[in-house]
Short mmCIF file of C-alpha atoms (C1' of nucleotides) in Angstrom, two decimals:
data_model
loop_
_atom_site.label_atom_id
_atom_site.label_comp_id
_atom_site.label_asym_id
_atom_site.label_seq_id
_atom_site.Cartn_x
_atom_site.Cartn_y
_atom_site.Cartn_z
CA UNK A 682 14.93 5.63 29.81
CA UNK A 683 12.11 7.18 27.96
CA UNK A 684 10.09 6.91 30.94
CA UNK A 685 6.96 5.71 29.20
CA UNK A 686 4.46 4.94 31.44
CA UNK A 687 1.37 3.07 29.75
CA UNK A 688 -0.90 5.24 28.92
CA UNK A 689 -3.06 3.76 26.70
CA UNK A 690 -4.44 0.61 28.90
CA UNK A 691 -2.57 -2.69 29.08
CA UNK A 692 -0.55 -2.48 26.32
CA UNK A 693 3.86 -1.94 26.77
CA UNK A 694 4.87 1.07 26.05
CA UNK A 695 6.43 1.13 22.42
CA UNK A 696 10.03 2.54 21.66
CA UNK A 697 9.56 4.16 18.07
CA UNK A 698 12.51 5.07 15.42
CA UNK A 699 12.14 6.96 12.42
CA UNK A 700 14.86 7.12 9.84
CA UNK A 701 14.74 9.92 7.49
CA UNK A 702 17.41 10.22 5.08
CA UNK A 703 19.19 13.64 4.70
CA UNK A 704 18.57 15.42 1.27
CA UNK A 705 18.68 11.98 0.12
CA UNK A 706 18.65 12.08 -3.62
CA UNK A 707 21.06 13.96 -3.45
CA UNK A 708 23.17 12.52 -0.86
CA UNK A 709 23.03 9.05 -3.14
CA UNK A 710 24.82 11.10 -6.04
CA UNK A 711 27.30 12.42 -3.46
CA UNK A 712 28.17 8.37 -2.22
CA UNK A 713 28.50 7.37 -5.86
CA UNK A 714 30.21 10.23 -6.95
CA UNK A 715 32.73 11.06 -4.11
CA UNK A 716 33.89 14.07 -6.27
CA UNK A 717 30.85 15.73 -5.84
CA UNK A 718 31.39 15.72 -1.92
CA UNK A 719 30.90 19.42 -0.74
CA UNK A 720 29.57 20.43 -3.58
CA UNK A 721 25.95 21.99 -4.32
CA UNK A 722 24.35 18.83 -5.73
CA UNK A 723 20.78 18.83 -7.55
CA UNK A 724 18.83 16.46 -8.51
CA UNK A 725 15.29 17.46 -10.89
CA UNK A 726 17.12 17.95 -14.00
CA UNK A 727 14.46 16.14 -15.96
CA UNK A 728 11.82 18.18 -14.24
CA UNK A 729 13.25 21.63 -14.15
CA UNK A 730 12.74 22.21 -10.70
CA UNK A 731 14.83 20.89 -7.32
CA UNK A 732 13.59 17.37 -6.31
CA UNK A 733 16.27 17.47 -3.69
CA UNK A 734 19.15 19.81 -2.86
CA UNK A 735 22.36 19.07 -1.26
CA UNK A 736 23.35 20.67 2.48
CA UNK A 737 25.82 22.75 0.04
CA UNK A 738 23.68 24.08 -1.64
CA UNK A 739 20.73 24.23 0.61
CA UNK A 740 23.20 26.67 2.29
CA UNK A 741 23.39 28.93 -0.49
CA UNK A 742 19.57 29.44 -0.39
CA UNK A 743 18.81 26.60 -2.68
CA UNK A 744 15.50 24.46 -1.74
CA UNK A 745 13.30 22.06 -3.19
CA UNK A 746 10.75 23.33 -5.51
CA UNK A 747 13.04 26.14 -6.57
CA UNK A 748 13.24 26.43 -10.67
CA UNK A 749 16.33 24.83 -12.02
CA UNK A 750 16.86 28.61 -13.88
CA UNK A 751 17.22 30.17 -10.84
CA UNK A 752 19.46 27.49 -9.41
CA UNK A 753 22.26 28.52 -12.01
CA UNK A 754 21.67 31.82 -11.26
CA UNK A 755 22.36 31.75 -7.61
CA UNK A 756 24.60 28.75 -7.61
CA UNK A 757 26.31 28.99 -11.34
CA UNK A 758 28.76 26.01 -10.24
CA UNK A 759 26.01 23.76 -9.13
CA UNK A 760 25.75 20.65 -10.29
CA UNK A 761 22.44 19.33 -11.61
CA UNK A 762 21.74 15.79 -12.22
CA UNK A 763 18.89 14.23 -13.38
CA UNK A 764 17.06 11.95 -10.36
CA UNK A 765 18.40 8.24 -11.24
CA UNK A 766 15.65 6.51 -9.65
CA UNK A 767 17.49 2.77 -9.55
CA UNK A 768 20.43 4.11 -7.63
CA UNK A 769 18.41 5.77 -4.97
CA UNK A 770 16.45 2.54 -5.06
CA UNK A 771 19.51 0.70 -4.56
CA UNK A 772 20.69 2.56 -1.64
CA UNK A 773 16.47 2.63 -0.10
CA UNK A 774 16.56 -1.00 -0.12
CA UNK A 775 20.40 -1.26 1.46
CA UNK A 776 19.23 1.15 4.30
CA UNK A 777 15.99 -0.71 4.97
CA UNK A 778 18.08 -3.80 5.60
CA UNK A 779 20.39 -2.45 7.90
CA UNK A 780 17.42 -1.93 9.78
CA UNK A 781 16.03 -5.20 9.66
CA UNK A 782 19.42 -6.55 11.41
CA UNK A 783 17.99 -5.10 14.22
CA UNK A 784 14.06 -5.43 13.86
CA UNK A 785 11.91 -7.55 11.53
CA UNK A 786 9.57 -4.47 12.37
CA UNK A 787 10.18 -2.26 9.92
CA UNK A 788 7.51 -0.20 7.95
CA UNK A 789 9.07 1.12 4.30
CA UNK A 790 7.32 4.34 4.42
CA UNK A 791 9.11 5.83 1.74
CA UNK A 792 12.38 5.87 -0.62
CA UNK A 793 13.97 7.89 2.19
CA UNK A 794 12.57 7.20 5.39
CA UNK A 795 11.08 4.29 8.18
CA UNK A 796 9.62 3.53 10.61
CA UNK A 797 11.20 0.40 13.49
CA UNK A 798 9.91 -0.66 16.62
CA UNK A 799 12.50 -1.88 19.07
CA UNK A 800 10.38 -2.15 21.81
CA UNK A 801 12.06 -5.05 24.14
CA UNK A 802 15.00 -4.91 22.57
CA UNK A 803 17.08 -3.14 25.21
CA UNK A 804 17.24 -5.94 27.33
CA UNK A 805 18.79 -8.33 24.89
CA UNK A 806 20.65 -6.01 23.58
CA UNK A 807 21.85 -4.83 26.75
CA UNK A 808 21.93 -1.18 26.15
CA UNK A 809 19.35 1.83 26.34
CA UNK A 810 16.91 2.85 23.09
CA UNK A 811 18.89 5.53 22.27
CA UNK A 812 22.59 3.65 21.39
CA UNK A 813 20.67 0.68 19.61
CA UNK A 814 19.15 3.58 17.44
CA UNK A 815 22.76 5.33 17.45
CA UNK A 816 24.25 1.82 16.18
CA UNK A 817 21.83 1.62 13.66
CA UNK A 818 22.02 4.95 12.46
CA UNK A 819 26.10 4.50 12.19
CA UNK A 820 25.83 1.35 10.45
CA UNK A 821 23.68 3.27 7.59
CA UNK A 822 25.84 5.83 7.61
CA UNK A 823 29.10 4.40 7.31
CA UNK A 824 28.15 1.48 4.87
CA UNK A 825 26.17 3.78 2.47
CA UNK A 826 28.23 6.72 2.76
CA UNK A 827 24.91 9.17 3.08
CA UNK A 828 23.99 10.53 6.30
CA UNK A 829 20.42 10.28 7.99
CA UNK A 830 18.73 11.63 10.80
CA UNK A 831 17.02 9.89 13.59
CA UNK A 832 13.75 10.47 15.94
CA UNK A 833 12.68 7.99 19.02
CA UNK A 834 9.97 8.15 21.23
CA UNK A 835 6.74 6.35 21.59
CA UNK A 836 4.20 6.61 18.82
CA UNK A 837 5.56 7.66 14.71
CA UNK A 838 3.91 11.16 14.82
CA UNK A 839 6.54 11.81 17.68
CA UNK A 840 9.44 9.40 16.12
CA UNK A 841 8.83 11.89 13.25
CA UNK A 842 8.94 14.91 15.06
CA UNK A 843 12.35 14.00 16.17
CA UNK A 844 13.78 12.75 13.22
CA UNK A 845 13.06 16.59 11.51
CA UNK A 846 14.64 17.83 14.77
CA UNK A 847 18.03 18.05 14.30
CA UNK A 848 19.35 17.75 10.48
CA UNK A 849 21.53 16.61 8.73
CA UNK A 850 22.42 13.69 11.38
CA UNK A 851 20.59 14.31 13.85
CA UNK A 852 19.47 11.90 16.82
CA UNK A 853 16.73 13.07 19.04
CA UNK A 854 15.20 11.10 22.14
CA UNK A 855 11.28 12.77 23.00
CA UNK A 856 11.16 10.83 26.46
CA UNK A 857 7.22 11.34 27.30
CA UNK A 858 8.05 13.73 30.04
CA UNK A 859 9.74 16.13 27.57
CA UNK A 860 6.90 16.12 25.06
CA UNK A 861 5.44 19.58 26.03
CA UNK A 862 8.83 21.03 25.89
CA UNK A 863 9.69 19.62 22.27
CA UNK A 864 6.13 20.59 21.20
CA UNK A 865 5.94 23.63 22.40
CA UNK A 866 8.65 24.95 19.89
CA UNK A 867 6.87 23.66 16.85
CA UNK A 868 4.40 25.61 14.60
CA UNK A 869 1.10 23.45 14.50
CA UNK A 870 1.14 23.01 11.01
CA UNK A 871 5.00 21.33 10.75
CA UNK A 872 3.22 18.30 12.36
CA UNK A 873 2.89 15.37 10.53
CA UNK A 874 -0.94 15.29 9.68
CA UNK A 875 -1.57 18.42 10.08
CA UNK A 876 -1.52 20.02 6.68
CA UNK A 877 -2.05 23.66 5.89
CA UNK A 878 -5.75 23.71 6.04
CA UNK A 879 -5.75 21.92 9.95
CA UNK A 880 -3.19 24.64 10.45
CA UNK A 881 -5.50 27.50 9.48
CA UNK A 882 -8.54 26.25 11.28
CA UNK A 883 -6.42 25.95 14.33
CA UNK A 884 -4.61 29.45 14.40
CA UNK A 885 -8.25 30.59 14.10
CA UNK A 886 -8.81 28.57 17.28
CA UNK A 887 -5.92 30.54 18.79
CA UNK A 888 -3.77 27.29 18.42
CA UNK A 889 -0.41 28.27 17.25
CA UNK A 890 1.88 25.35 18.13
CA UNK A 891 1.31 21.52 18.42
CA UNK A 892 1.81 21.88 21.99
CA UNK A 893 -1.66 23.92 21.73
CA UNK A 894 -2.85 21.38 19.74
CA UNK A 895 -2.13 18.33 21.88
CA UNK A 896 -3.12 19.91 25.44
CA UNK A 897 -6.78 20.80 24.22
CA UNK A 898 -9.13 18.27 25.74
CA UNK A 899 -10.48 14.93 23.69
CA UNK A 900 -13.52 16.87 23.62
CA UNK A 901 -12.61 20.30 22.01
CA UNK A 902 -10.49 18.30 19.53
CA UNK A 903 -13.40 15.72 18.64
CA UNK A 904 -15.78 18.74 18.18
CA UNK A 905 -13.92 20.87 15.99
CA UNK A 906 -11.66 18.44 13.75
CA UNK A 907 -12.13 14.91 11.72
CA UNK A 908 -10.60 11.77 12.82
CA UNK A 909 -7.39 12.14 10.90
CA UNK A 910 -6.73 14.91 12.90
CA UNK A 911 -8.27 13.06 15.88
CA UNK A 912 -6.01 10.45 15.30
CA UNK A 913 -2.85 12.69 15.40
CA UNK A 914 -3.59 14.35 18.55
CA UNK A 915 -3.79 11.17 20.18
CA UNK A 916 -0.19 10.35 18.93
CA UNK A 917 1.16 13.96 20.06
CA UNK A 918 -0.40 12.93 23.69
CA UNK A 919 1.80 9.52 23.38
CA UNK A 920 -0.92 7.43 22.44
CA UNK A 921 0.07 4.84 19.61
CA UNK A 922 -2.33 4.88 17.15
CA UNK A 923 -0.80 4.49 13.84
CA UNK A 924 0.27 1.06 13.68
CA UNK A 925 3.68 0.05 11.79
CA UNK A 926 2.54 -1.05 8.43
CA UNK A 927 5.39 -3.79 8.06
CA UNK A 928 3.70 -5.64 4.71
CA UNK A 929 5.57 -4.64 1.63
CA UNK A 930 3.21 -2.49 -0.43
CA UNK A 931 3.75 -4.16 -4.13
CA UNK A 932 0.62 -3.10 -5.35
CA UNK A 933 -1.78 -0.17 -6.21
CA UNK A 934 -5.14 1.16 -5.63
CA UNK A 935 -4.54 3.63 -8.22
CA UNK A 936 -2.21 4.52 -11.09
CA UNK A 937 -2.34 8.38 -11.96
CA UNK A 938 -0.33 10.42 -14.46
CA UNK A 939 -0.32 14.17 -15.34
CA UNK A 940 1.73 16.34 -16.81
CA UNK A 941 2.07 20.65 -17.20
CA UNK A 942 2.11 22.11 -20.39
CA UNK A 943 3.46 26.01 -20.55
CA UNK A 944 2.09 28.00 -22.20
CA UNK A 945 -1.50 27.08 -21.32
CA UNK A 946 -3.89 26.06 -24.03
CA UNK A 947 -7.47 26.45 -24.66
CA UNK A 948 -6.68 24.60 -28.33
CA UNK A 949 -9.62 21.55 -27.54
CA UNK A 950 -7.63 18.77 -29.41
CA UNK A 951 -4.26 19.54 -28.28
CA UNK A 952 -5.85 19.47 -24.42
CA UNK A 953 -7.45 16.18 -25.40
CA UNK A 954 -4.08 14.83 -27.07
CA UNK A 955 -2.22 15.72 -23.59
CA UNK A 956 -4.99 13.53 -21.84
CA UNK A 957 -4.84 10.81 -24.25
CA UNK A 958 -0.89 10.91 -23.60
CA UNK A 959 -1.21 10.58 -19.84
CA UNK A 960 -3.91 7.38 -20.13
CA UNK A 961 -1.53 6.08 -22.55
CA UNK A 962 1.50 6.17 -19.78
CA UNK A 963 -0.69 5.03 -16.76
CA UNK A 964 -1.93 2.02 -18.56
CA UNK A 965 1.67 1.23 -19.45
CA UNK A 966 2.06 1.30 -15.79
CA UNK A 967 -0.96 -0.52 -15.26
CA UNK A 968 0.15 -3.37 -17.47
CA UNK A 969 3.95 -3.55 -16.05
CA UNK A 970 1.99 -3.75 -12.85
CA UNK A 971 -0.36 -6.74 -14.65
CA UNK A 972 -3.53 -4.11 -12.99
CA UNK A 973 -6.14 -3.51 -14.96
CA UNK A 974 -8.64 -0.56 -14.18
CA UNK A 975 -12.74 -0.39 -12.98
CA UNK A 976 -12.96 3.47 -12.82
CA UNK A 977 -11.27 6.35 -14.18
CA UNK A 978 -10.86 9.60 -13.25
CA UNK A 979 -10.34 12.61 -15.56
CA UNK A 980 -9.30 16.22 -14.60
CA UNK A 981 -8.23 19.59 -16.14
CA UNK A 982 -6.34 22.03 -14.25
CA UNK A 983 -7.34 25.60 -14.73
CA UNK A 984 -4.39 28.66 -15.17
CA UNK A 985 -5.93 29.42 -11.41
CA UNK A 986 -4.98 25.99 -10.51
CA UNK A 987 -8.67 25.09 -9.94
CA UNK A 988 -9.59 21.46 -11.05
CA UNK A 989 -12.48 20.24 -13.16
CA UNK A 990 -12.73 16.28 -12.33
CA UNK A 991 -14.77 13.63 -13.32
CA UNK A 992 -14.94 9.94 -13.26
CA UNK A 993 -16.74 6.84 -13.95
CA UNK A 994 -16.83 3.08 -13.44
CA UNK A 995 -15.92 1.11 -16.17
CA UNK A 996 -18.20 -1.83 -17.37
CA UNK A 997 -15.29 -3.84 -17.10
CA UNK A 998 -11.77 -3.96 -15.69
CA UNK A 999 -8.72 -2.96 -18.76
CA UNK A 1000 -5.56 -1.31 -19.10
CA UNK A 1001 -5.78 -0.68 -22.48
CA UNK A 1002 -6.19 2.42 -24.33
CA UNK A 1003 -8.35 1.94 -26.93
CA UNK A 1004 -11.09 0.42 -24.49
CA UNK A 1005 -10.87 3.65 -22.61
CA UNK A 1006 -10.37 6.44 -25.57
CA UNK A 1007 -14.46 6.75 -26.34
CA UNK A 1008 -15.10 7.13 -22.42
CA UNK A 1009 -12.52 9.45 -21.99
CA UNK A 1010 -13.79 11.72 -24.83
CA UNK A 1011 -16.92 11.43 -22.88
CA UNK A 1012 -15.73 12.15 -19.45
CA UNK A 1013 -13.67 15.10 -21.28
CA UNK A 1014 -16.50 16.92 -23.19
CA UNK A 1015 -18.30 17.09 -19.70
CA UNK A 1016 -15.58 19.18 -18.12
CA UNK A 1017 -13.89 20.78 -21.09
CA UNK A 1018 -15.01 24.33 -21.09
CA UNK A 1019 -14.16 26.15 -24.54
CA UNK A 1020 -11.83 29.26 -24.31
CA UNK A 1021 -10.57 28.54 -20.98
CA UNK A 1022 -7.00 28.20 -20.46
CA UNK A 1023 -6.05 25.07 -19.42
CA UNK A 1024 -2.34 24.71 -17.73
CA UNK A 1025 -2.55 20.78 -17.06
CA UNK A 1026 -4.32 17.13 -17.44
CA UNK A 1027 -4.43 14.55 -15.54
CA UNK A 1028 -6.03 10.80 -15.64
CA UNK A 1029 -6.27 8.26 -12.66
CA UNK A 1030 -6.96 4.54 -12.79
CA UNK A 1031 -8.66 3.29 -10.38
CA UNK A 1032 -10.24 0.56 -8.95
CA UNK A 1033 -7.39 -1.67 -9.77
CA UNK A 1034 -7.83 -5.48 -9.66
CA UNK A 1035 -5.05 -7.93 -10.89
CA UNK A 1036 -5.25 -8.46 -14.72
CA UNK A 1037 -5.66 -12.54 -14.53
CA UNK A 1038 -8.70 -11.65 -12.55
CA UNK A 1039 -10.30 -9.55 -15.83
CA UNK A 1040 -13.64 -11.29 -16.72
CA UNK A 1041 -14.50 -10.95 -19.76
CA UNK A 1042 -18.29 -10.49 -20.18
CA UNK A 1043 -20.50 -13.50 -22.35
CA UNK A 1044 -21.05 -10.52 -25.07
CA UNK A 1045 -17.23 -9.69 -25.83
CA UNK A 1046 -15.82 -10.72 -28.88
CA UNK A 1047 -12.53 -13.16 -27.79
CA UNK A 1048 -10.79 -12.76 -31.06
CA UNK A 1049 -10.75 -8.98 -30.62
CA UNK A 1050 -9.82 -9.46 -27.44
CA UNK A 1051 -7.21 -11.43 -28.11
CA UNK A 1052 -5.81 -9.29 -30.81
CA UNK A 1053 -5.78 -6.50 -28.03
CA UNK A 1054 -3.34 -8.08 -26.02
CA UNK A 1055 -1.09 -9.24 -28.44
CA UNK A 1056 -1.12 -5.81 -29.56
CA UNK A 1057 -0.44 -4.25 -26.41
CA UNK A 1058 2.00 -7.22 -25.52
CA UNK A 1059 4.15 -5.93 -28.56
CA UNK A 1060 3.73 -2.28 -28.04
CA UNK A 1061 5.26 -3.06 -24.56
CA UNK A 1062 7.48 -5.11 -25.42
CA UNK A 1063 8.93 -2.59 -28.22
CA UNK A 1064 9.12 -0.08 -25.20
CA UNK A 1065 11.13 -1.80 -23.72
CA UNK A 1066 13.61 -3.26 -25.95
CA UNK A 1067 13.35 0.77 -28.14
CA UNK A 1068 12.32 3.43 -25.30
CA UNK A 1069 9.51 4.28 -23.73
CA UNK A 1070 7.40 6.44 -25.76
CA UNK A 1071 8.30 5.09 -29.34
CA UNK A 1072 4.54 4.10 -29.83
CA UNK A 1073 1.45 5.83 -28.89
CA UNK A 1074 -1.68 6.21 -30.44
CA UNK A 1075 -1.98 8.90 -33.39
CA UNK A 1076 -4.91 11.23 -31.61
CA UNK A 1077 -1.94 11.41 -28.83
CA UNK A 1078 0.49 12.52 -31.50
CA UNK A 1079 -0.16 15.97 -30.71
CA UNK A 1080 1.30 15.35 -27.21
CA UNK A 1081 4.27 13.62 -28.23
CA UNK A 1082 6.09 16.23 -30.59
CA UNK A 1083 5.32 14.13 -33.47
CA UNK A 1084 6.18 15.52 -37.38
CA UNK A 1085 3.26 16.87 -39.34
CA UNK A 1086 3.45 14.72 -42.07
CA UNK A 1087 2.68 11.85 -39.51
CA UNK A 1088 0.01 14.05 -37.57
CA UNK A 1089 -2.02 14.73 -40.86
CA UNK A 1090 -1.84 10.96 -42.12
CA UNK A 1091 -2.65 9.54 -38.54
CA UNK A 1092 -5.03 11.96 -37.08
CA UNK A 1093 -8.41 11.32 -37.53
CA UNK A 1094 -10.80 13.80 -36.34
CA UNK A 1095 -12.95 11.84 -33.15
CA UNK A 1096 -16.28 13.07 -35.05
CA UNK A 1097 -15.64 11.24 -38.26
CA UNK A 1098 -14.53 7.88 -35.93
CA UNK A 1099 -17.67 8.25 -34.00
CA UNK A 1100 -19.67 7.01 -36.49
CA UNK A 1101 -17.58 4.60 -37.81
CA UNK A 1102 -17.68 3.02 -33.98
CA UNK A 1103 -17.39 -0.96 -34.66
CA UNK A 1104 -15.28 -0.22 -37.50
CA UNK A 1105 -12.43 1.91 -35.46
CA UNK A 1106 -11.00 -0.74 -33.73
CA UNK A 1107 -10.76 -3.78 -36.29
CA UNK A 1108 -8.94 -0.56 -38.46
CA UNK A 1109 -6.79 0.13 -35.48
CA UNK A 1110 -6.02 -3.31 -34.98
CA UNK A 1111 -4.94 -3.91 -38.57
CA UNK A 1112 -3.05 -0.96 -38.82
CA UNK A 1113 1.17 -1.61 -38.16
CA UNK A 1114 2.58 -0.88 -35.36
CA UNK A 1115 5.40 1.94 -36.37
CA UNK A 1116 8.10 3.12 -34.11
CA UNK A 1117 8.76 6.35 -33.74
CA UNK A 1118 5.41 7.37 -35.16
CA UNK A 1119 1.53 6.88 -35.04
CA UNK A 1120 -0.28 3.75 -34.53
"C1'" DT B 1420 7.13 28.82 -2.70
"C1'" DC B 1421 3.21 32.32 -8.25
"C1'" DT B 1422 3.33 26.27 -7.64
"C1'" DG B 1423 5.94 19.32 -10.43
"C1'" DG B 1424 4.32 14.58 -10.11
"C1'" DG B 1425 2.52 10.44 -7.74
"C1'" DG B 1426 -0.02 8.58 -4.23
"C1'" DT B 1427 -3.62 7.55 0.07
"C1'" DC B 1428 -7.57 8.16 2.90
"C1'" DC B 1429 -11.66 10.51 4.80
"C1'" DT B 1430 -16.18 12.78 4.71
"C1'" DA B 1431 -20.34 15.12 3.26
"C1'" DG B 1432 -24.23 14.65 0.82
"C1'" DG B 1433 -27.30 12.83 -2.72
"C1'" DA B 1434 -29.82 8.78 -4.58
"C1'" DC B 1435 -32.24 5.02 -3.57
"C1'" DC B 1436 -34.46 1.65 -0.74
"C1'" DC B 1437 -37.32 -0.19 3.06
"C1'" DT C 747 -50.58 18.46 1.57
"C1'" DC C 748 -43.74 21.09 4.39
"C1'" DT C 749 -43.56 14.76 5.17
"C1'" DG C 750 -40.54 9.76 9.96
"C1'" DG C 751 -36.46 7.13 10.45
"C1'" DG C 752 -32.78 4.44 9.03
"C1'" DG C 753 -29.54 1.94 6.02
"C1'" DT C 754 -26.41 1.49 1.95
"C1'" DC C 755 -24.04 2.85 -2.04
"C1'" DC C 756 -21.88 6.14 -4.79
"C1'" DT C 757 -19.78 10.49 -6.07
"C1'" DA C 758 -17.36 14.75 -5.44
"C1'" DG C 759 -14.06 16.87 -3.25
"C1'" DG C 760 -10.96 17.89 0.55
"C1'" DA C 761 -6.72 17.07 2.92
"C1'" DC C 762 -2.45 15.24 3.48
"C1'" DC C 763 1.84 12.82 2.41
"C1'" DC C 764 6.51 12.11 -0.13
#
DNA sequence: TCTGGGGTCCTAGGACCC
DNA sequence: TCTGGGGTCCTAGGACCC
């Protein structure tokens, strides 16, 4: 019934779905509190802007993005929520089984939304695409109690196209023949893959909607875009070329963390303490993870929202802090500009190998070494048996709110520890391990 | 959208080597 | 001394996604 006619040389044609859940945060709080049904529902509480909005309130002019302050002032009977993470989790992994009843070809693209490939299935099944993906999408529905929305057609760039179609609920079929038609009626840049740059180069090509985009020859397209974009113009012409990625991703190639400060600063340490604070948190990732790091990457957002980055490889693979605090003075000096404002800080691991698979070089002390990890092991282990943050390290303190009294007995000024290099970390190490306060 | 946080992948260009 | 061609590795940065 799509009327897919191999294009693509050999191969079946494919029958794609894609599942995108509706507002679906917010939906989740809506299932597990069914008081909150018809209600303007936010979830971002933590953040103080909209991570997702309910259909109530996205009706009253709410979106995502929007600034929680302005939320009560438009909507002062909203309800705001902070995002609960291990409910929506919950409800992810329920959805993604209902879809394995039907397929074992299911790609987990994100919290909210797959990808399935029926393709075959309509004989056994003994009914077209489109009701196996209306049974599917029911059986979501009705056992969750959220709603979702629902795209077929023959590669994921369309499937995706279809599933933004029609919301909240929606099902929409793009049979091959009606491509152009569905296309035609969608600004260039709403296409998956096409971000706002591709969309700018293209409206200066005179290319205004995907359907412009897709019916330009393999030529024109090859000539004046990459291969990502490449790559999505062959999907938009119904040519599978994403593959379903059905392997559960359980791993990382990189850990980042960064976090706004308002006001801005262009106070050095306190800059430095917000970095230290962010490596601090992605190593704890790292380590829950059992990752340990060969690069990292250090950057400083400007007040115009420009980036200074750097990065370098590590000599060898960690996830712990006090390897990392001398090189990331380093990589910070280099892009730390003095009275600039500074609005943000960011780190990235990367390079991320298992942790059993850290070699430790012929020249490294094993003692120390060993002292590290049971350090760490107890620092993580006090996070999570007394909260998250209890423990950090005291040039960090700065970051974390910490009293005075604590900041002026813990924080040793870097230029007095530089010289005191070997000695640092045997003090460190000796040093108690305090909640609530400074290591 | 006067702008939060966490990811992935691609590409251009320089360094270095033969 | 204005100087070929080709490969590989790395870095910086762009672009895009949720």
């Amino acid at each position: 019934m799509l009327g897919m006619t191999d294009a693509s040389g050999g191969a079946a044609p494919r029958a794609i779905v894609h599942i995108d859940g509706d507002a679906f945060f917010a939906s989740c709080e809506q299932a597990t509190h069914p008081e909150w049904r018809g209600r303007a529902v936010i979830t971002g509480k933590e953040r103080g802007i909209v991570s997702a909005a309910s259909y109530e309130a996205k009706a009253r002019g709410v979106s995502r993005g929007t600034p929680l302050w302005d939320v009560k002032k438009i909507i002062p009977d909203a309800i705001i929520v902070p995002s609960d993470y291990e409910t929506y989790s919950l409800f992810s992994k329920r959805m993604f089984e209902i879809m394995r009843r039907f397929t074992s070809e299911v790609e987990e693209y994100s919290i909210d939304e797959g990808f399935c490939d029926i393709t075959g299935l309509d004989r056994p099944m003994g009914c077209s695409y489109e009701e196996i993906v209306r049974r599917m999408k029911r059986a979501i529905e009705s056992e969750l109690g959220i709603t979702v929305s629902a795209g077929l057609s023959c590669t994921k760039t369309l499937a995706k196209v279809g599933s933004k179609w029609k919301k909240p609920s929606g099902l929409t079929v793009i049979p091959r023949e009606g491509i152009s038609k569905f296309l035609s009626a969608l600004p260039v840049g709403k296409v998956w893959g096409l971000g706002p740059a591709t969309a700018h180069r293209c409206i200066g090509l005179g290319l205004a909607t995907a359907q412009d985009f897709a019916a330009q020859d393999e030529k024109f397209i090859r000539c004046h875009f990459a291969r990502p974009q490449w790559e999505t113009w062959r999907e938009l012409n119904g040519l599978p070329t994403f593959p379903l990625e059905t392997e559960l991703k359980d791993t990382y190639n990189s850990i980042g963390k960064s976090r706004t400060f308002t006001p801005p600063s262009t106070d050095r340490e306190f800059v430095f303490a917000q970095l230290l604070k962010n490596l601090e948190n992605a190593c704890i990732k790292a380590r829950r993870h059992h990752l340990a790091a060969r690069g990292l990457v250090v950057y400083l957002r400007r007040q115009d929202f420009r980036h200074d980055v750097t990065e370098t490889a590590l000599d060898r693979a960690t996830a712990f802090p006090m390897e990392l605090t001398a090189t990331l003075r380093q990589l910070f000096g280099s892009v730390y500009r003095p009275r600039t404002e500074y609005r943000a800080t960011g780190v990235v691991l990367t390079g991320l190998v298992p942790q059993d698979a850290v070699q430790l070089s012929i020249f490294e002390p094993p003692a120390e070494m060993r002292k590290m990890e049971k350090l760490y092991a107890a620092m993580d282990q006090l996070a999570a048996t007394m909260g998250k943050h209890c423990v950090f390290s005291a040039a960090a303190a700065a970051a974390h709110g910490t009293p005075q009294h604590i900041l002026d007995r813990g924080n040793v000024p870097q230029r007095k520890l530089g010289r005191l290099k070997g000695e640092t970390r045997r003090r460190h190490l000796r040093l108690p391990v305090m909640p609530g306060g400074a290591v």
